Amino acid sequence: MPTIDVHQHLWPEPLLAALARRRRPPMIFRRGDGWTLRMHGEGEWPVDPRDHDPDRRAALLDAHDVDRALVALSCPLGIEALPADEAAPLLEAYHAGVAELPARFGAWAAVGLAEPDPDALAGLLDRGFVGACVTADALGEPSAVIALAPVLALLERRGAPLFVHPGPSPYTLLAERPVGAPAWWPAMTRYVASMNAAWHAFAVAGRPAHPGLRVCFAMLAGLAPLQRERLVARGGDPATDPLTFVDTSSYGARAIDATIRELGVDALVHGSDVPVVPGREPALGDAVRAALRDRNPARLLSTATEDVFA
């Protein structure tokens, strides 16, 4: 059984070129000897195109003992939340570029949120994308989950999973980082809160409407599973959902172990978030390692894995 990393980011050359042509966020531009990324609400960050070189990344898979990796569009860029006419060329560049990656890489399709198009998503699934990545802000309350029902229903019918990743909706795209807040502020506040909200919104509105949909939440769903005692105290239903998974991105052994104690090991999958953060291996033993890297990703992806990595 292959080892799988369900959460990486790789910007293919067509997407980098499209971002370089833009004159407002999200955009990349030359500064000195390197490149800089400018995003809404995130400020500016250095970008090293070598981090997105497919050959270099394939070598990194070997170094991390990963056979196959799934890449997603970086949702905090805000591409999916742009007006449809702005989002379209960037989404097309991403999808065209990742479709040409070496066979060791599969990809999550990106969904434009201003005008979600199930037919376009169906075409991407036909081309071999494993499922769809949707931003957490777009699923952050029950009514938002209901509004995306056509997209979720398509995934359910096709047996393709949903991947929930921190990122804005069209309504939160222009939110700015508070004055004086350090660079890590959004990752430690907005990302965590939005993943927590999406986890609970899906449980309330998504799972009853889509009982067969497999879904994976990035970054341990912002540690939402650890709030189960509080959920019970406030009258919520803490039932474990066998089709809902969380990936381990950004967290280490203590948080992963605590989440296993709440959800059971079968709910967790390995997601590294490379190259945003270095790939890390929690020291939780061979049995947990096998579950997170082999057995559980195969259950999350089901037959989609065979289609993409044949």
Coordinates of C-alpha atoms in Angstrom, one line a residue:
M1 CA 0.0 0.0 0.0
P2 CA 1.5 3.4 -1.0
T3 CA 2.3 6.1 1.5
I4 CA 0.3 9.2 0.8
D5 CA 0.5 12.9 1.8
V6 CA -3.0 14.4 1.2
H7 CA -1.9 18.0 1.7
Q8 CA 0.8 19.7 -0.3
H9 CA 1.0 22.9 -2.4
L10 CA 2.7 23.2 -5.7
W11 CA 2.2 26.2 -7.9
P12 CA 2.8 25.1 -11.5
E13 CA 4.5 27.4 -14.0
P14 CA 1.2 28.6 -15.7
L15 CA -0.1 29.7 -12.3
L16 CA 3.1 31.5 -11.4
A17 CA 3.0 33.3 -14.7
A18 CA -0.6 34.3 -14.3
L19 CA 0.1 35.7 -10.8
A20 CA 3.1 37.6 -12.1
R21 CA 0.8 39.3 -14.7
R22 CA -1.6 40.7 -12.0
R23 CA -1.3 44.2 -10.6
R24 CA -3.4 43.6 -7.4
P25 CA -3.5 40.8 -4.8
P26 CA -3.1 38.0 -5.2
M27 CA 0.1 38.7 -7.2
I28 CA 3.8 37.9 -7.3
F29 CA 6.4 40.5 -8.3
R30 CA 10.2 40.9 -8.5
R31 CA 11.9 42.5 -5.5
G32 CA 15.7 42.6 -5.6
D33 CA 17.0 39.1 -6.5
G34 CA 13.8 37.2 -5.6
W35 CA 10.0 37.1 -5.8
T36 CA 7.5 38.4 -3.4
L37 CA 3.9 37.3 -2.9
R38 CA 1.2 39.9 -2.0
M39 CA -2.1 38.7 -0.6
H40 CA -5.2 40.3 0.9
G41 CA -5.0 40.3 4.7
E42 CA -1.7 38.4 4.7
G43 CA 0.8 41.1 3.7
E44 CA 3.8 40.2 1.7
W45 CA 5.9 37.0 1.8
P46 CA 9.0 35.9 -0.1
V47 CA 8.5 33.2 -2.7
D48 CA 11.1 30.8 -3.9
P49 CA 10.0 29.3 -7.3
R50 CA 12.4 26.4 -6.6
D51 CA 9.9 25.2 -3.9
H52 CA 7.5 24.6 -6.7
D53 CA 9.8 22.8 -9.1
P54 CA 8.3 19.3 -9.7
D55 CA 11.6 17.5 -9.9
R56 CA 12.8 19.0 -6.7
R57 CA 9.6 18.2 -5.0
A58 CA 9.7 14.6 -6.2
A59 CA 13.1 14.3 -4.6
L60 CA 11.6 15.7 -1.4
L61 CA 8.9 13.0 -1.5
D62 CA 11.7 10.4 -1.5
A63 CA 13.4 12.2 1.5
H64 CA 10.1 12.1 3.4
D65 CA 9.4 8.5 2.5
V66 CA 6.2 9.5 0.6
D67 CA 5.1 7.6 -2.5
R68 CA 2.3 9.9 -3.6
A69 CA 1.3 13.5 -2.8
L70 CA -1.9 15.4 -3.4
V71 CA -1.5 19.1 -4.2
A72 CA -4.1 21.9 -3.6
L73 CA -4.3 25.5 -4.6
S74 CA -3.2 27.6 -1.7
C75 CA -6.6 28.9 -0.5
P76 CA -5.2 31.8 1.6
L77 CA -4.2 33.4 -1.7
G78 CA -7.9 34.1 -2.1
I79 CA -8.1 33.0 -5.8
E80 CA -11.3 31.1 -5.3
A81 CA -13.0 34.1 -3.6
L82 CA -12.3 36.5 -6.4
P83 CA -15.0 37.7 -8.7
A84 CA -15.7 35.0 -11.3
D85 CA -14.0 36.9 -14.2
E86 CA -10.8 37.4 -12.1
A87 CA -10.7 33.9 -10.7
A88 CA -11.3 32.1 -14.0
P89 CA -7.9 32.6 -15.6
L90 CA -6.0 31.8 -12.4
L91 CA -8.1 28.6 -11.8
E92 CA -7.6 27.5 -15.4
A93 CA -3.8 28.1 -15.0
Y94 CA -3.7 26.0 -11.8
H95 CA -5.8 23.1 -13.2
A96 CA -3.9 23.0 -16.5
G97 CA -0.5 23.1 -14.7
V98 CA -1.1 20.5 -12.1
A99 CA -2.7 18.2 -14.6
E100 CA 0.7 18.0 -16.2
L101 CA 2.6 17.1 -13.1
P102 CA 4.5 13.7 -12.8
A103 CA 2.4 10.7 -11.9
R104 CA 3.5 10.8 -8.3
F105 CA 1.4 13.9 -7.8
G106 CA -2.4 14.0 -7.8
A107 CA -4.4 17.2 -7.3
W108 CA -7.5 18.6 -5.6
A109 CA -9.7 20.6 -7.9
A110 CA -10.3 24.2 -6.9
V111 CA -13.9 25.6 -6.8
G112 CA -14.6 29.3 -7.7
L113 CA -16.9 30.6 -5.0
A114 CA -18.4 33.6 -6.6
E115 CA -20.2 31.4 -9.1
P116 CA -19.8 27.7 -8.1
D117 CA -20.1 25.5 -11.1
P118 CA -20.8 21.8 -10.5
D119 CA -20.5 21.1 -14.2
A120 CA -17.0 22.5 -14.4
L121 CA -16.1 20.4 -11.3
A122 CA -17.5 17.3 -13.0
G123 CA -15.2 17.9 -15.9
L124 CA -12.2 18.2 -13.6
L125 CA -13.1 15.0 -11.9
D126 CA -13.3 13.4 -15.4
R127 CA -9.7 14.6 -16.0
G128 CA -8.5 12.8 -12.9
F129 CA -8.7 15.3 -10.0
V130 CA -9.2 13.3 -6.8
G131 CA -11.9 15.6 -5.3
A132 CA -12.5 19.3 -4.5
C133 CA -10.8 21.7 -2.1
V134 CA -13.1 24.3 -0.7
T135 CA -12.2 27.2 1.6
A136 CA -13.2 27.0 5.3
D137 CA -14.8 30.4 5.2
A138 CA -17.2 29.2 2.5
L139 CA -18.4 26.5 4.8
G140 CA -18.3 28.4 8.0
E141 CA -22.0 28.3 9.0
P142 CA -24.9 25.9 8.2
S143 CA -26.4 28.3 5.6
A144 CA -23.1 28.4 3.7
V145 CA -22.9 24.6 3.6
I146 CA -26.5 24.5 2.2
A147 CA -25.6 27.1 -0.4
L148 CA -22.8 24.8 -1.7
A149 CA -25.1 21.8 -1.8
P150 CA -24.8 21.4 -5.6
V151 CA -21.0 21.1 -5.3
L152 CA -21.2 18.7 -2.3
A153 CA -23.9 16.6 -4.0
L154 CA -21.8 16.2 -7.1
L155 CA -18.8 15.0 -5.0
E156 CA -21.1 12.6 -3.2
R157 CA -22.5 11.2 -6.4
R158 CA -19.1 10.7 -7.9
G159 CA -17.6 9.2 -4.8
A160 CA -15.0 12.0 -4.7
P161 CA -13.9 13.5 -1.4
L162 CA -14.1 17.1 -0.1
F163 CA -11.0 18.8 1.3
V164 CA -11.6 21.8 3.6
H165 CA -8.7 24.2 3.8
P166 CA -8.3 27.6 5.5
G167 CA -9.1 30.5 3.2
P168 CA -11.5 33.3 2.5
S169 CA -14.9 33.4 0.9
P170 CA -16.1 36.3 -1.3
Y171 CA -17.5 37.9 1.9
T172 CA -14.3 37.6 3.9
L173 CA -11.6 38.1 1.2
L174 CA -10.9 41.8 2.0
A175 CA -10.5 41.2 5.8
E176 CA -7.2 42.7 6.9
R177 CA -4.7 41.7 9.5
P178 CA -5.1 43.9 12.6
V179 CA -2.7 46.8 12.9
G180 CA 0.3 45.8 14.9
A181 CA -0.4 42.0 14.6
P182 CA 2.6 39.9 13.7
A183 CA 2.9 37.9 10.5
W184 CA 1.8 34.7 12.1
W185 CA -1.5 36.2 13.4
P186 CA -3.9 35.0 10.7
A187 CA -2.6 31.4 10.9
M188 CA -3.1 31.3 14.7
T189 CA -6.4 33.2 14.8
R190 CA -8.5 33.4 11.7
Y191 CA -7.4 30.0 10.2
V192 CA -8.0 28.1 13.5
A193 CA -11.4 29.8 14.0
S194 CA -12.6 29.2 10.5
M195 CA -11.6 25.5 10.5
N196 CA -13.4 25.1 13.8
A197 CA -16.6 26.7 12.4
A198 CA -16.5 24.7 9.2
W199 CA -16.1 21.4 11.2
H200 CA -19.2 22.2 13.2
A201 CA -21.2 23.6 10.3
F202 CA -20.6 20.5 8.2
A203 CA -21.7 18.3 11.2
V204 CA -24.9 20.3 11.5
A205 CA -25.8 20.8 7.9
G206 CA -23.5 18.9 5.6
R207 CA -23.5 15.4 7.0
P208 CA -27.3 15.0 7.3
A209 CA -27.7 16.2 3.7
H210 CA -24.8 14.3 2.3
P211 CA -24.5 11.1 4.3
G212 CA -22.1 9.4 1.7
L213 CA -19.7 12.3 1.2
R214 CA -16.1 11.7 2.5
V215 CA -14.6 14.9 3.8
C216 CA -11.2 15.8 5.2
F217 CA -10.4 18.9 7.2
A218 CA -6.9 20.3 7.2
M219 CA -4.9 21.2 10.3
L220 CA -6.9 18.8 12.6
A221 CA -9.9 21.0 11.9
G222 CA -8.4 23.8 14.0
L223 CA -8.5 21.4 16.9
A224 CA -12.3 21.4 16.8
P225 CA -12.4 17.7 17.9
L226 CA -10.8 18.7 21.2
Q227 CA -13.9 20.9 21.9
R228 CA -16.2 17.9 22.3
E229 CA -16.6 18.3 26.1
R230 CA -17.7 21.8 25.6
L231 CA -20.0 20.7 22.7
V232 CA -21.7 18.2 25.0
A233 CA -22.0 20.8 27.8
R234 CA -23.9 23.1 25.4
G235 CA -26.2 20.4 24.1
G236 CA -24.4 19.4 20.9
D237 CA -24.0 15.9 19.4
P238 CA -20.5 14.6 19.6
A239 CA -21.1 11.5 17.5
T240 CA -18.0 10.2 15.6
D241 CA -18.5 10.2 11.9
P242 CA -16.6 7.4 10.0
L243 CA -16.5 9.4 6.7
T244 CA -15.0 12.5 8.3
F245 CA -11.2 12.8 8.5
V246 CA -8.7 15.4 9.7
D247 CA -5.2 15.9 8.4
T248 CA -2.2 16.5 10.6
S249 CA -0.7 19.6 8.9
S250 CA 1.0 22.2 11.2
Y251 CA 0.7 20.1 14.3
G252 CA 3.1 17.8 16.2
A253 CA 2.9 14.7 18.4
R254 CA 1.0 16.2 21.3
A255 CA -1.9 17.7 19.4
I256 CA -2.1 14.6 17.1
D257 CA -2.2 12.2 20.1
A258 CA -4.9 14.3 21.8
T259 CA -7.0 14.2 18.6
I260 CA -6.5 10.4 18.3
R261 CA -7.8 10.1 21.8
E262 CA -11.0 12.0 20.8
L263 CA -11.7 10.6 17.3
G264 CA -9.7 7.4 17.2
V265 CA -6.7 6.8 14.9
D266 CA -8.9 5.9 11.9
A267 CA -10.0 9.5 11.5
L268 CA -6.5 10.9 10.9
V269 CA -4.5 11.2 7.7
H270 CA -1.0 12.5 7.0
G271 CA -0.9 16.0 5.5
S272 CA 2.3 18.0 5.6
D273 CA 1.4 21.4 4.1
V274 CA 4.8 21.4 2.2
P275 CA 6.3 23.8 1.3
V276 CA 4.4 26.2 3.6
V277 CA 5.9 24.3 6.6
P278 CA 8.5 21.6 6.5
G279 CA 7.3 18.0 6.5
R280 CA 7.4 16.6 10.0
E281 CA 7.0 13.1 11.3
P282 CA 5.3 12.8 14.7
A283 CA 6.9 10.2 16.9
L284 CA 3.8 8.1 17.7
G285 CA 5.0 4.7 16.7
D286 CA 4.9 2.5 13.6
A287 CA 1.2 1.5 13.9
V288 CA 0.0 5.1 14.0
R289 CA 2.4 6.0 11.2
A290 CA 1.0 3.2 9.0
A291 CA -2.6 4.3 9.7
L292 CA -2.0 7.9 8.9
R293 CA 0.1 7.4 5.8
D294 CA -1.3 4.2 4.3
R295 CA -4.6 2.8 5.5
N296 CA -6.5 6.0 6.3
P297 CA -5.7 7.9 3.1
A298 CA -6.8 4.9 1.1
R299 CA -10.1 5.0 2.9
L300 CA -10.5 8.8 2.4
L301 CA -9.6 8.6 -1.3
S302 CA -11.2 5.2 -2.1
T303 CA -11.2 4.5 -5.9
A304 CA -10.1 8.1 -6.6
T305 CA -6.6 7.1 -5.6
E306 CA -6.5 4.3 -8.2
D307 CA -7.7 6.6 -10.9
V308 CA -5.2 9.3 -10.4
F309 CA -2.1 7.2 -9.7
A310 CA -2.7 4.4 -12.1

